[in-house]
PDB file of C-alpha atoms in Angstrom:
ATOM      1  CA  MET C   1      21.642  48.360  -3.305  1.00 39.00           C
ATOM      2  CA  LYS C   2      22.290  46.262  -0.518  1.00 36.00           C
ATOM      3  CA  GLY C   3      18.872  47.182   0.996  1.00 40.00           C
ATOM      4  CA  CYS C   4      17.265  45.991  -2.301  1.00 37.00           C
ATOM      5  CA  ILE C   5      18.935  42.568  -2.241  1.00 33.00           C
ATOM      6  CA  GLN C   6      17.972  42.016   1.224  1.00 36.00           C
ATOM      7  CA  SER C   7      14.464  42.806   0.488  1.00 32.00           C
ATOM      8  CA  LYS C   8      14.365  40.375  -2.488  1.00 31.00           C
ATOM      9  CA  LEU C   9      15.565  37.632  -0.283  1.00 29.00           C
ATOM     10  CA  LEU C  10      12.841  38.405   2.343  1.00 33.00           C
ATOM     11  CA  LEU C  11      10.425  38.384  -0.412  1.00 30.00           C
ATOM     12  CA  VAL C  12      11.658  34.766  -1.639  1.00 31.00           C
ATOM     13  CA  ALA C  13      11.403  33.500   2.011  1.00 33.00           C
ATOM     14  CA  ALA C  14       7.850  34.839   2.447  1.00 34.00           C
ATOM     15  CA  VAL C  15       6.727  33.108  -1.131  1.00 31.00           C
ATOM     16  CA  ASN C  16       8.591  29.946   0.079  1.00 36.00           C
ATOM     17  CA  LEU C  17       6.846  30.033   3.625  1.00 32.00           C
ATOM     18  CA  PHE C  18       3.310  30.461   2.023  1.00 30.00           C
ATOM     19  CA  MET C  19       4.153  27.735  -0.595  1.00 30.00           C
ATOM     20  CA  LEU C  20       5.161  25.323   2.415  1.00 31.00           C
ATOM     21  CA  MET C  21       1.570  26.581   4.249  1.00 32.00           C
ATOM     22  CA  ALA C  22      -0.316  25.806   1.137  1.00 32.00           C
ATOM     23  CA  LEU C  23       0.885  22.236   0.912  1.00 35.00           C
ATOM     24  CA  PRO C  24      -1.762  19.492   1.870  1.00 41.00           C
ATOM     25  CA  ALA C  25      -1.534  18.393   5.412  1.00 45.00           C
ATOM     26  CA  PHE C  26      -1.074  14.592   4.408  1.00 48.00           C
ATOM     27  CA  ALA C  27       2.578  13.628   3.969  1.00 52.00           C
ATOM     28  CA  ALA C  28       4.164  10.661   2.271  1.00 60.00           C
ATOM     29  CA  GLY C  29       3.390   8.356   5.291  1.00 76.00           C
ATOM     30  CA  ASN C  30       5.113   5.050   5.695  1.00 93.00           C
ATOM     31  CA  CYS C  31       3.369   1.626   6.224  1.00 98.00           C
ATOM     32  CA  SER C  32       2.690   0.619   9.864  1.00 98.00           C
ATOM     33  CA  PRO C  33       3.934  -2.334  11.452  1.00 98.00           C
ATOM     34  CA  TYR C  34       0.425  -3.232  12.088  1.00 98.00           C
ATOM     35  CA  LEU C  35      -0.187  -3.277   8.485  1.00 98.00           C
ATOM     36  CA  GLY C  36      -2.548  -6.592   7.799  1.00 98.00           C
ATOM     37  CA  GLN C  37      -3.546  -6.885  11.360  1.00 98.00           C
ATOM     38  CA  ALA C  38      -6.484  -4.599  11.072  1.00 98.00           C
ATOM     39  CA  SER C  39      -8.756  -2.989   8.083  1.00 98.00           C
ATOM     40  CA  ILE C  40     -11.506  -0.611   7.128  1.00 98.00           C
ATOM     41  CA  ASN C  41     -14.062  -3.140   6.533  1.00 97.00           C
ATOM     42  CA  GLU C  42     -17.549  -1.790   5.954  1.00 96.00           C
ATOM     43  CA  LEU C  43     -19.151   1.603   5.185  1.00 92.00           C
ATOM     44  CA  PHE C  44     -22.840   2.512   5.430  1.00 90.00           C
ATOM     45  CA  LYS C  45     -24.997   5.588   4.480  1.00 83.00           C
ATOM     46  CA  ASP C  46     -28.759   5.167   5.561  1.00 78.00           C
ATOM     47  CA  ARG C  47     -30.095   7.853   3.206  1.00 74.00           C
ATOM     48  CA  THR C  48     -29.868   7.390  -0.761  1.00 68.00           C
ATOM     49  CA  ASN C  49     -29.449  11.277  -1.167  1.00 65.00           C
ATOM     50  CA  GLN C  50     -26.577  10.903   1.072  1.00 72.00           C
ATOM     51  CA  ALA C  51     -27.397  13.344   3.500  1.00 73.00           C
ATOM     52  CA  ASN C  52     -25.856  12.431   7.025  1.00 71.00           C
ATOM     53  CA  ASP C  53     -27.699  10.193   9.326  1.00 79.00           C
ATOM     54  CA  PRO C  54     -27.295   9.092  12.864  1.00 80.00           C
ATOM     55  CA  ASP C  55     -27.404   5.403  11.665  1.00 84.00           C
ATOM     56  CA  ASP C  56     -24.281   5.942   9.273  1.00 87.00           C
ATOM     57  CA  PHE C  57     -21.254   4.012  10.322  1.00 92.00           C
ATOM     58  CA  VAL C  58     -17.720   3.189   9.529  1.00 93.00           C
ATOM     59  CA  GLU C  59     -16.672  -0.468  10.723  1.00 95.00           C
ATOM     60  CA  ILE C  60     -12.910  -1.626  11.431  1.00 96.00           C
ATOM     61  CA  LYS C  61     -12.109  -5.480  11.570  1.00 97.00           C
ATOM     62  CA  ILE C  62      -9.344  -6.331  13.862  1.00 97.00           C
ATOM     63  CA  ILE C  63      -7.825  -9.258  12.249  1.00 97.00           C
ATOM     64  CA  ASP C  64      -4.866 -10.273  14.606  1.00 97.00           C
ATOM     65  CA  PRO C  65      -6.537 -11.514  17.851  1.00 94.00           C
ATOM     66  CA  ALA C  66      -3.440 -10.501  19.813  1.00 96.00           C
ATOM     67  CA  LEU C  67      -4.214  -6.732  18.907  1.00 95.00           C
ATOM     68  CA  THR C  68      -5.477  -5.264  22.120  1.00 93.00           C
ATOM     69  CA  PHE C  69      -7.745  -2.230  22.939  1.00 93.00           C
ATOM     70  CA  ALA C  70      -4.546  -0.555  24.588  1.00 94.00           C
ATOM     71  CA  THR C  71      -2.932  -0.761  21.302  1.00 96.00           C
ATOM     72  CA  PHE C  72      -5.370   0.290  18.579  1.00 95.00           C
ATOM     73  CA  SER C  73      -7.139   2.731  20.746  1.00 94.00           C
ATOM     74  CA  GLN C  74      -4.118   4.979  19.978  1.00 96.00           C
ATOM     75  CA  TRP C  75      -4.932   4.960  16.342  1.00 97.00           C
ATOM     76  CA  THR C  76      -7.191   7.280  14.339  1.00 96.00           C
ATOM     77  CA  ILE C  77      -9.305   7.310  11.198  1.00 95.00           C
ATOM     78  CA  GLN C  78      -9.753  10.138   8.915  1.00 94.00           C
ATOM     79  CA  LEU C  79     -12.320  10.340   5.977  1.00 92.00           C
ATOM     80  CA  CYS C  80     -12.312  12.947   3.241  1.00 92.00           C
ATOM     81  CA  GLU C  81     -15.024  13.696   0.678  1.00 88.00           C
ATOM     82  CA  ARG C  82     -14.651  14.912  -2.762  1.00 85.00           C
ATOM     83  CA  ASN C  83     -16.115  18.553  -3.330  1.00 81.00           C
ATOM     84  CA  ASP C  84     -19.062  18.411  -5.572  1.00 73.00           C
ATOM     85  CA  ALA C  85     -21.789  21.133  -5.196  1.00 61.00           C
ATOM     86  CA  GLY C  86     -24.370  19.264  -7.132  1.00 58.00           C
ATOM     87  CA  ASN C  87     -24.159  16.598  -4.478  1.00 58.00           C
ATOM     88  CA  ASN C  88     -23.572  18.513  -1.501  1.00 55.00           C
ATOM     89  CA  GLN C  89     -26.220  17.137   0.955  1.00 60.00           C
ATOM     90  CA  ASP C  90     -23.518  17.117   3.792  1.00 57.00           C
ATOM     91  CA  ASN C  91     -20.194  18.364   4.606  1.00 62.00           C
ATOM     92  CA  ASP C  92     -17.481  18.315   1.845  1.00 67.00           C
ATOM     93  CA  GLY C  93     -13.960  18.084   2.736  1.00 83.00           C
ATOM     94  CA  CYS C  94     -12.256  15.903   5.560  1.00 90.00           C
ATOM     95  CA  SER C  95     -13.377  15.104   8.941  1.00 88.00           C
ATOM     96  CA  ALA C  96     -10.848  15.464  11.959  1.00 90.00           C
ATOM     97  CA  LYS C  97      -8.716  12.642  13.013  1.00 93.00           C
ATOM     98  CA  ILE C  98     -11.007  10.426  14.959  1.00 91.00           C
ATOM     99  CA  SER C  99      -9.650   8.511  17.722  1.00 92.00           C
ATOM    100  CA  LEU C 100     -10.522   4.733  17.840  1.00 91.00           C
ATOM    101  CA  ALA C 101     -10.495   5.178  21.747  1.00 88.00           C
ATOM    102  CA  GLY C 102     -14.138   6.501  21.564  1.00 78.00           C
ATOM    103  CA  LEU C 103     -15.705   4.175  19.056  1.00 76.00           C
ATOM    104  CA  LEU C 104     -19.512   3.116  19.777  1.00 68.00           C
ATOM    105  CA  ASP C 105     -18.438  -0.384  19.823  1.00 75.00           C
ATOM    106  CA  SER C 106     -14.764  -1.335  20.644  1.00 76.00           C
ATOM    107  CA  THR C 107     -15.189  -5.028  21.114  1.00 81.00           C
ATOM    108  CA  PRO C 108     -13.115  -6.821  18.483  1.00 89.00           C
ATOM    109  CA  PRO C 109     -12.879  -8.159  16.292  1.00 95.00           C
ATOM    110  CA  TRP C 110     -15.702  -5.722  14.640  1.00 94.00           C
ATOM    111  CA  ILE C 111     -15.297  -2.069  16.044  1.00 93.00           C
ATOM    112  CA  VAL C 112     -17.597   0.608  14.706  1.00 92.00           C
ATOM    113  CA  LEU C 113     -17.773   4.067  14.408  1.00 89.00           C
ATOM    114  CA  LYS C 114     -21.130   5.810  14.502  1.00 82.00           C
ATOM    115  CA  ASP C 115     -21.212   9.129  16.261  1.00 71.00           C
ATOM    116  CA  GLY C 116     -24.218  10.772  14.476  1.00 63.00           C
ATOM    117  CA  SER C 117     -21.741  13.122  12.253  1.00 69.00           C
ATOM    118  CA  ILE C 118     -19.279  10.816  10.529  1.00 74.00           C
ATOM    119  CA  GLY C 119     -21.615  10.256   7.484  1.00 71.00           C
ATOM    120  CA  SER C 120     -21.007  14.053   6.789  1.00 75.00           C
ATOM    121  CA  PHE C 121     -17.619  13.028   5.387  1.00 81.00           C
ATOM    122  CA  PHE C 122     -18.436  10.368   3.119  1.00 85.00           C
ATOM    123  CA  ASN C 123     -20.691  10.112   0.218  1.00 79.00           C
ATOM    124  CA  PHE C 124     -21.371   7.459  -2.585  1.00 81.00           C
ATOM    125  CA  LYS C 125     -22.281  10.013  -5.136  1.00 79.00           C
ATOM    126  CA  THR C 126     -19.111  11.979  -4.913  1.00 82.00           C
ATOM    127  CA  GLY C 127     -16.440   9.442  -3.956  1.00 85.00           C
ATOM    128  CA  PHE C 128     -14.307   9.503  -0.921  1.00 90.00           C
ATOM    129  CA  ASP C 129     -11.340   8.109   0.886  1.00 94.00           C
ATOM    130  CA  ALA C 130     -10.562   6.812   4.336  1.00 96.00           C
ATOM    131  CA  ILE C 131      -7.399   6.164   6.215  1.00 98.00           C
ATOM    132  CA  LEU C 132      -6.418   4.117   9.400  1.00 98.00           C
ATOM    133  CA  LEU C 133      -3.496   5.543  11.099  1.00 98.00           C
ATOM    134  CA  ASP C 134      -1.334   3.992  13.768  1.00 98.00           C
ATOM    135  CA  GLU C 135      -0.042   6.067  16.916  1.00 97.00           C
ATOM    136  CA  ASN C 136       2.864   7.337  14.530  1.00 97.00           C
ATOM    137  CA  ASP C 137       0.533   8.372  11.711  1.00 97.00           C
ATOM    138  CA  ASP C 138       1.886   5.436   9.725  1.00 98.00           C
ATOM    139  CA  VAL C 139      -0.830   3.725   7.578  1.00 98.00           C
ATOM    140  CA  VAL C 140      -2.702   0.462   8.859  1.00 98.00           C
ATOM    141  CA  ASP C 141      -5.184   0.517   5.810  1.00 98.00           C
ATOM    142  CA  TYR C 142      -6.594   2.710   3.294  1.00 98.00           C
ATOM    143  CA  VAL C 143      -9.687   2.778   0.776  1.00 97.00           C
ATOM    144  CA  SER C 144     -10.289   4.918  -2.161  1.00 94.00           C
ATOM    145  CA  VAL C 145     -13.544   5.126  -3.531  1.00 91.00           C
ATOM    146  CA  ASP C 146     -14.343   6.086  -7.142  1.00 87.00           C
ATOM    147  CA  GLY C 147     -10.838   7.192  -7.698  1.00 88.00           C
ATOM    148  CA  TYR C 148     -10.752   9.855  -5.014  1.00 91.00           C
ATOM    149  CA  THR C 149      -7.248   9.766  -3.532  1.00 93.00           C
ATOM    150  CA  LEU C 150      -6.887  12.810  -1.341  1.00 94.00           C
ATOM    151  CA  GLN C 151      -5.093  10.911   1.876  1.00 95.00           C
ATOM    152  CA  GLU C 152      -3.216   8.263  -0.479  1.00 96.00           C
ATOM    153  CA  GLN C 153       0.250   7.897   0.938  1.00 95.00           C
ATOM    154  CA  SER C 154       3.186   7.552  -1.657  1.00 93.00           C
ATOM    155  CA  GLY C 155       5.086   5.669   1.000  1.00 94.00           C
ATOM    156  CA  CYS C 156       2.406   3.114   1.501  1.00 97.00           C
ATOM    157  CA  THR C 157      -0.024   2.401  -1.308  1.00 93.00           C
ATOM    158  CA  GLY C 158      -0.957  -0.007  -4.233  1.00 91.00           C
ATOM    159  CA  THR C 159       0.825  -3.477  -3.576  1.00 91.00           C
ATOM    160  CA  ALA C 160       2.617  -2.202  -0.480  1.00 95.00           C
ATOM    161  CA  LEU C 161      -0.941  -2.210   1.421  1.00 96.00           C
ATOM    162  CA  ALA C 162      -1.860  -5.641   2.764  1.00 96.00           C
ATOM    163  CA  PHE C 163      -5.521  -5.671   1.270  1.00 96.00           C
ATOM    164  CA  PRO C 164      -7.209  -4.248  -1.929  1.00 94.00           C
ATOM    165  CA  TYR C 165      -7.790  -0.527  -1.500  1.00 95.00           C
ATOM    166  CA  GLN C 166      -9.954   0.488  -4.650  1.00 92.00           C
ATOM    167  CA  ALA C 167     -13.680   0.710  -4.271  1.00 90.00           C
ATOM    168  CA  SER C 168     -16.441   1.956  -6.675  1.00 84.00           C
ATOM    169  CA  ALA C 169     -20.003   2.827  -5.511  1.00 76.00           C
ATOM    170  CA  PRO C 170     -21.585   4.654  -8.256  1.00 59.00           C
ATOM    171  CA  GLY C 171     -25.281   5.367  -8.636  1.00 55.00           C
ATOM    172  CA  SER C 172     -27.812   6.770  -6.115  1.00 51.00           C
ATOM    173  CA  SER C 173     -29.114   3.253  -4.928  1.00 63.00           C
ATOM    174  CA  VAL C 174     -25.788   2.335  -3.239  1.00 69.00           C
ATOM    175  CA  LYS C 175     -26.084   2.497   0.583  1.00 83.00           C
ATOM    176  CA  PHE C 176     -22.998   0.453   1.693  1.00 89.00           C
ATOM    177  CA  ILE C 177     -19.766  -1.083   0.586  1.00 91.00           C
ATOM    178  CA  PHE C 178     -17.736  -3.959   2.250  1.00 94.00           C
ATOM    179  CA  ARG C 179     -14.667  -6.250   2.085  1.00 94.00           C
ATOM    180  CA  SER C 180     -15.485  -9.827   1.078  1.00 90.00           C
ATOM    181  CA  PRO C 181     -14.071 -12.190   2.416  1.00 92.00           C
ATOM    182  CA  ASP C 182     -14.610 -10.072   5.655  1.00 94.00           C
ATOM    183  CA  GLY C 183     -11.765  -7.970   6.764  1.00 96.00           C
ATOM    184  CA  THR C 184      -9.356  -8.963   3.908  1.00 96.00           C
ATOM    185  CA  GLY C 185     -10.882  -9.412   0.469  1.00 93.00           C
ATOM    186  CA  PRO C 186     -11.664  -6.501  -2.543  1.00 92.00           C
ATOM    187  CA  TRP C 187     -14.551  -4.007  -2.012  1.00 91.00           C
ATOM    188  CA  GLY C 188     -18.031  -4.483  -3.374  1.00 86.00           C
ATOM    189  CA  GLY C 189     -21.605  -3.791  -2.650  1.00 83.00           C
ATOM    190  CA  PRO C 190     -24.940  -5.372  -2.102  1.00 79.00           C
ATOM    191  CA  THR C 191     -26.570  -7.172  -5.256  1.00 70.00           C
ATOM    192  CA  SER C 192     -29.991  -5.784  -4.276  1.00 65.00           C
ATOM    193  CA  ALA C 193     -31.237  -2.675  -3.006  1.00 64.00           C
ATOM    194  CA  ALA C 194     -33.042  -4.742   0.008  1.00 65.00           C
ATOM    195  CA  ALA C 195     -29.620  -5.949   1.210  1.00 76.00           C
ATOM    196  CA  LEU C 196     -28.982  -4.882   4.781  1.00 84.00           C
ATOM    197  CA  PRO C 197     -25.487  -3.904   6.127  1.00 89.00           C
ATOM    198  CA  THR C 198     -23.609  -6.262   8.554  1.00 89.00           C
ATOM    199  CA  GLU C 199     -22.821  -3.626  11.115  1.00 90.00           C
ATOM    200  CA  GLY C 200     -20.724  -5.363  13.977  1.00 89.00           C
ATOM    201  CA  ALA C 201     -20.810  -8.724  12.072  1.00 90.00           C
ATOM    202  CA  SER C 202     -19.061 -10.780   9.357  1.00 91.00           C
ATOM    203  CA  ASN C 203     -19.508  -9.833   5.715  1.00 88.00           C
ATOM    204  CA  ASP C 204     -19.151 -13.389   4.367  1.00 86.00           C
ATOM    205  CA  GLY C 205     -22.983 -13.710   4.105  1.00 73.00           C
ATOM    206  CA  THR C 206     -23.146 -11.093   1.864  1.00 62.00           C
ATOM    207  CA  SER C 207     -22.599 -11.842  -1.791  1.00 57.00           C
ATOM    208  CA  LEU C 208     -20.613  -9.534  -4.036  1.00 58.00           C
ATOM    209  CA  PRO C 209     -22.090  -8.684  -7.586  1.00 63.00           C
ATOM    210  CA  ALA C 210     -21.118 -10.729 -10.499  1.00 71.00           C
ATOM    211  CA  LEU C 211     -19.344  -9.594 -13.407  1.00 79.00           C
ATOM    212  CA  ASP C 212     -21.958  -9.191 -16.273  1.00 79.00           C
ATOM    213  CA  HIS C 213     -20.171  -7.092 -18.729  1.00 84.00           C
ATOM    214  CA  TYR C 214     -17.214  -4.695 -19.781  1.00 86.00           C
ATOM    215  CA  ALA C 215     -17.561  -1.078 -20.865  1.00 86.00           C
ATOM    216  CA  ILE C 216     -15.296   0.293 -23.405  1.00 85.00           C
ATOM    217  CA  SER C 217     -14.073   4.016 -23.125  1.00 82.00           C
ATOM    218  CA  HIS C 218     -12.206   5.849 -25.614  1.00 76.00           C
ATOM    219  CA  ALA C 219     -11.955   9.152 -27.450  1.00 68.00           C
ATOM    220  CA  GLY C 220     -13.869   8.049 -30.368  1.00 60.00           C
ATOM    221  CA  THR C 221     -11.570   9.702 -32.969  1.00 57.00           C
ATOM    222  CA  GLY C 222      -8.047   8.905 -32.855  1.00 55.00           C
ATOM    223  CA  VAL C 223      -5.084  10.349 -34.858  1.00 51.00           C
ATOM    224  CA  THR C 224      -3.180   8.202 -37.363  1.00 53.00           C
ATOM    225  CA  CYS C 225       0.151   7.169 -36.358  1.00 56.00           C
ATOM    226  CA  GLU C 226      -0.438   8.121 -32.794  1.00 68.00           C
ATOM    227  CA  ALA C 227      -1.638   5.695 -30.193  1.00 76.00           C
ATOM    228  CA  GLU C 228      -5.294   6.246 -28.586  1.00 81.00           C
ATOM    229  CA  SER C 229      -6.070   5.588 -25.026  1.00 85.00           C
ATOM    230  CA  VAL C 230      -8.805   2.951 -24.454  1.00 86.00           C
ATOM    231  CA  SER C 231     -10.284   2.135 -21.033  1.00 88.00           C
ATOM    232  CA  ILE C 232     -12.019  -1.067 -20.138  1.00 89.00           C
ATOM    233  CA  ILE C 233     -14.071  -1.193 -17.046  1.00 87.00           C
ATOM    234  CA  ALA C 234     -15.852  -4.610 -15.573  1.00 86.00           C
ATOM    235  CA  HIS C 235     -19.491  -4.101 -14.465  1.00 81.00           C
ATOM    236  CA  ASP C 236     -22.195  -5.995 -12.943  1.00 75.00           C
ATOM    237  CA  SER C 237     -25.747  -6.093 -14.384  1.00 70.00           C
ATOM    238  CA  LEU C 238     -26.668  -2.900 -12.732  1.00 66.00           C
ATOM    239  CA  HIS C 239     -23.709  -1.078 -14.411  1.00 72.00           C
ATOM    240  CA  ASN C 240     -21.504  -0.832 -11.246  1.00 73.00           C
ATOM    241  CA  ALA C 241     -17.785  -1.408 -11.531  1.00 77.00           C
ATOM    242  CA  VAL C 242     -16.637  -4.819 -10.112  1.00 77.00           C
ATOM    243  CA  ALA C 243     -13.285  -6.286  -9.745  1.00 78.00           C
ATOM    244  CA  PRO C 244     -12.862  -9.456 -12.055  1.00 81.00           C
ATOM    245  CA  SER C 245     -11.141 -12.539 -10.174  1.00 75.00           C
ATOM    246  CA  SER C 246      -7.394 -13.040 -10.873  1.00 69.00           C
ATOM    247  CA  SER C 247      -8.070 -15.842 -13.194  1.00 72.00           C
ATOM    248  CA  THR C 248      -9.773 -13.492 -15.435  1.00 83.00           C
ATOM    249  CA  THR C 249      -7.894 -12.959 -18.940  1.00 85.00           C
ATOM    250  CA  ILE C 250      -9.683 -10.697 -21.545  1.00 87.00           C
ATOM    251  CA  ALA C 251      -8.706 -10.776 -25.276  1.00 85.00           C
ATOM    252  CA  LEU C 252      -8.733  -7.455 -27.124  1.00 82.00           C
ATOM    253  CA  SER C 253      -9.905  -7.296 -30.746  1.00 80.00           C
ATOM    254  CA  THR C 254     -10.594  -4.713 -33.587  1.00 76.00           C
ATOM    255  CA  THR C 255     -12.206  -4.738 -36.626  1.00 71.00           C
ATOM    256  CA  VAL C 256     -10.536  -3.834 -39.068  1.00 64.00           C
ATOM    257  CA  ALA C 257      -7.281  -5.195 -37.509  1.00 64.00           C
ATOM    258  CA  ASN C 258      -5.297  -2.625 -35.489  1.00 63.00           C
ATOM    259  CA  ASP C 259      -1.352  -2.285 -35.652  1.00 66.00           C
ATOM    260  CA  GLY C 260      -0.796  -2.941 -31.778  1.00 79.00           C
ATOM    261  CA  TRP C 261      -1.786  -2.940 -28.249  1.00 84.00           C
ATOM    262  CA  ALA C 262       0.338  -1.792 -25.256  1.00 88.00           C
ATOM    263  CA  LEU C 263      -0.601  -1.464 -21.489  1.00 90.00           C
ATOM    264  CA  LYS C 264      -0.909   2.126 -19.981  1.00 91.00           C
ATOM    265  CA  THR C 265      -2.112   1.350 -16.648  1.00 88.00           C
ATOM    266  CA  GLY C 266      -3.108  -1.700 -14.840  1.00 87.00           C
ATOM    267  CA  SER C 267      -1.671  -3.892 -12.023  1.00 83.00           C
ATOM    268  CA  GLY C 268      -2.372  -7.394 -13.888  1.00 85.00           C
ATOM    269  CA  ILE C 269      -0.413  -8.979 -16.408  1.00 88.00           C
ATOM    270  CA  PHE C 270      -0.380  -8.061 -20.213  1.00 89.00           C
ATOM    271  CA  THR C 271       0.594 -10.605 -22.630  1.00 89.00           C
ATOM    272  CA  PRO C 272       1.260  -9.344 -26.156  1.00 87.00           C
ATOM    273  CA  PRO C 273      -0.173  -9.060 -28.600  1.00 84.00           C
ATOM    274  CA  ASN C 274      -3.657  -8.689 -26.936  1.00 84.00           C
ATOM    275  CA  GLN C 275      -4.305 -10.312 -23.682  1.00 87.00           C
ATOM    276  CA  TYR C 276      -4.650  -8.968 -19.967  1.00 89.00           C
ATOM    277  CA  THR C 277      -5.096 -11.016 -16.949  1.00 86.00           C
ATOM    278  CA  PHE C 278      -6.701  -8.942 -13.979  1.00 85.00           C
ATOM    279  CA  ASP C 279      -5.003  -8.946 -10.614  1.00 78.00           C
ATOM    280  CA  GLY C 280      -8.111  -9.696  -8.461  1.00 74.00           C
ATOM    281  CA  ASN C 281      -8.468  -6.062  -7.099  1.00 72.00           C
ATOM    282  CA  GLU C 282      -8.852  -3.862 -10.059  1.00 80.00           C
ATOM    283  CA  THR C 283     -11.966  -2.824 -11.994  1.00 82.00           C
ATOM    284  CA  ALA C 284     -10.303  -1.058 -14.721  1.00 87.00           C
ATOM    285  CA  VAL C 285      -7.386  -1.152 -17.094  1.00 89.00           C
ATOM    286  CA  GLU C 286      -6.107   1.232 -19.905  1.00 89.00           C
ATOM    287  CA  PHE C 287      -4.342   0.518 -23.090  1.00 88.00           C
ATOM    288  CA  TRP C 288      -2.635   2.218 -26.055  1.00 88.00           C
ATOM    289  CA  LEU C 289      -4.080   1.599 -29.386  1.00 84.00           C
ATOM    290  CA  THR C 290      -1.939   2.116 -32.259  1.00 77.00           C
ATOM    291  CA  LYS C 291      -3.260   2.430 -35.753  1.00 68.00           C
ATOM    292  CA  LEU C 292      -0.875   3.353 -38.556  1.00 63.00           C
ATOM    293  CA  THR C 293      -3.465   3.734 -41.393  1.00 63.00           C
ATOM    294  CA  ALA C 294      -6.575   5.647 -41.200  1.00 58.00           C
ATOM    295  CA  ALA C 295      -9.715   3.511 -40.714  1.00 60.00           C
ATOM    296  CA  ILE C 296     -12.988   3.102 -38.905  1.00 62.00           C
ATOM    297  CA  ILE C 297     -12.397   0.691 -35.922  1.00 62.00           C
ATOM    298  CA  ASP C 298     -14.802  -1.448 -33.832  1.00 66.00           C
ATOM    299  CA  ILE C 299     -13.246  -2.626 -30.284  1.00 68.00           C
ATOM    300  CA  ASP C 300     -14.344  -5.729 -28.942  1.00 72.00           C
ATOM    301  CA  VAL C 301     -13.135  -7.396 -25.445  1.00 72.00           C
ATOM    302  CA  SER C 302     -14.074 -10.992 -24.215  1.00 67.00           C
ATOM    303  CA  ASP C 303     -13.010 -13.212 -21.437  1.00 71.00           C
ATOM    304  CA  GLY C 304     -14.757 -16.104 -22.893  1.00 65.00           C
ATOM    305  CA  THR C 305     -18.156 -15.474 -20.902  1.00 66.00           C
ATOM    306  CA  ALA C 306     -18.604 -11.607 -20.677  1.00 57.00           C
ATOM    307  CA  THR C 307     -18.285  -9.762 -23.839  1.00 54.00           C
ATOM    308  CA  ASP C 308     -18.541  -6.191 -25.259  1.00 56.00           C
TER     309      ASP C 308
END
């Protein structure tokens, strides 16, 4: 009997060890003391089919002029791409941690990673994320594209980050995304397919797409007395997601009248019964819609200029 107990204990220990080995390599990292002093600033893919190209690059902006090469050369950047067989023109998965010491252009304020293979690990069709880490693996900056968050650190995300971190790049025509204002602003993309990236230069001359309309997404059929999830996404004229300014307030309405709106997810401010003000960084918000009696409901959203 004693031998059986020992065998069980060994089996449990082996299972626990396997579980530890199976956990992702990314821990709940903390924010770096260098947070706000540098940022991931621009990403470019030369080929619209998203295959790797030697001209693909990642640009980092050194914001604090007191930050020296001796300091940031100890940092690393890592990119991870969503696995998607339908768009697999390159390597899915994650790059190695790439040292900033060996970047092609390491002259501040814009330092550029362009090593001929970096484009294998980010793809504007599938979604990806990128994380900039200091010498202690604490977070200096982070970007999540199209909702992919493999490397997001629970100890340093959302409002804890110095700058907006959510980006969107839907559609096959997108070739680059960038922060505007340069280094510190929200993420956006070019307004035209003819626009060129600004490698090693400011993004401030590149205009962000303007808000054109809102897209409403919901299940279509709800259950009486149960709340239904309704998503509102801000779009430009090309149907790419954009971040409304922090002064943008939308009003929700239904025909026939609903019995109540409640905020499900969003970083802005919800003002009952039906108004929401964006925080300037987010492109989408989710609400709960409650209807106590059965009815066909038409949902509308307006900010006074753009309506859907």
